[in-house]
């Protein structure tokens, strides 16, 4: 089994409450993404968030935003 990485960045409302999270591709424990293929990165974020980790575990009741490539 391989390690799974994903980053989440809070998006705040005007009152500084968490409105949503942007879910971001990561490929290691370092807070960086070495993206060679945007489609693969997008696919990996979707699979990790929806299938492997679970959206509920990542964002609870908040909204989730995921950047998509033009192809998606």
Protein backbone atom coordinates (compact mmCIF):
# COMPACT_ATOMS: atom_id res chain seq x y z
CA UNK A 1 0.00 0.00 0.00
CA UNK A 2 1.39 3.40 -0.93
CA UNK A 3 1.12 6.61 1.04
CA UNK A 4 -1.68 9.01 0.17
CA UNK A 5 -1.12 12.75 0.18
CA UNK A 6 -3.53 15.63 -0.19
CA UNK A 7 -3.44 19.20 1.09
CA UNK A 8 -6.36 21.31 2.14
CA UNK A 9 -6.36 25.07 2.31
CA UNK A 10 -9.12 26.80 4.24
CA UNK A 11 -11.26 29.38 2.50
CA UNK A 12 -12.62 31.89 5.01
CA UNK A 13 -15.83 33.88 4.99
CA UNK A 14 -16.00 37.58 5.92
CA UNK A 15 -16.21 36.74 9.61
CA UNK A 16 -13.08 34.56 9.35
CA UNK A 17 -15.01 31.34 9.76
CA UNK A 18 -14.07 28.41 7.54
CA UNK A 19 -16.43 28.47 4.57
CA UNK A 20 -14.79 25.72 2.55
CA UNK A 21 -11.53 23.95 1.82
CA UNK A 22 -9.59 23.87 -1.42
CA UNK A 23 -8.19 20.37 -1.89
CA UNK A 24 -4.77 20.33 -3.48
CA UNK A 25 -2.54 17.70 -5.07
CA UNK A 26 0.53 16.65 -3.14
CA UNK A 27 2.93 13.82 -3.93
CA UNK A 28 5.01 13.63 -0.74
CA UNK A 29 5.11 14.71 2.89
CA UNK A 30 6.71 17.97 1.78
CA UNK A 31 4.18 20.74 1.23
CA UNK A 32 4.84 20.90 -2.50
CA UNK A 33 3.47 19.43 -5.67
CA UNK A 34 5.63 18.25 -8.53
CA UNK A 35 2.98 18.26 -11.23
CA UNK A 36 4.05 16.79 -14.54
CA UNK A 37 0.55 16.11 -15.87
CA UNK A 38 -2.35 18.26 -14.63
CA UNK A 39 -4.92 15.64 -15.59
CA UNK A 40 -3.16 13.00 -13.48
CA UNK A 41 -2.90 15.41 -10.54
CA UNK A 42 -6.60 16.26 -10.77
CA UNK A 43 -7.52 12.58 -10.98
CA UNK A 44 -5.37 11.78 -7.97
CA UNK A 45 -6.99 14.49 -5.85
CA UNK A 46 -10.44 13.21 -6.78
CA UNK A 47 -9.60 9.57 -6.05
CA UNK A 48 -7.83 10.40 -2.78
CA UNK A 49 -10.58 12.73 -1.58
CA UNK A 50 -13.57 10.66 -2.59
CA UNK A 51 -12.40 7.06 -2.41
CA UNK A 52 -9.31 6.70 -0.23
CA UNK A 53 -9.69 9.31 2.53
CA UNK A 54 -13.33 10.31 2.27
CA UNK A 55 -14.67 13.80 1.78
CA UNK A 56 -16.32 13.75 5.21
CA UNK A 57 -12.94 13.13 6.84
CA UNK A 58 -11.33 15.99 4.92
CA UNK A 59 -13.90 18.76 5.13
CA UNK A 60 -16.62 17.56 7.53
CA UNK A 61 -19.65 19.81 6.86
CA UNK A 62 -17.74 22.44 4.86
CA UNK A 63 -17.74 22.74 1.10
CA UNK A 64 -14.83 21.36 -0.91
CA UNK A 65 -13.29 22.96 -3.98
CA UNK A 66 -11.00 21.08 -6.36
CA UNK A 67 -9.17 22.68 -9.25
CA UNK A 68 -9.89 20.94 -12.53
CA UNK A 69 -7.94 21.00 -15.74
CA UNK A 70 -9.65 22.30 -18.83
CA UNK A 71 -9.98 18.70 -20.01
CA UNK A 72 -12.21 17.79 -17.05
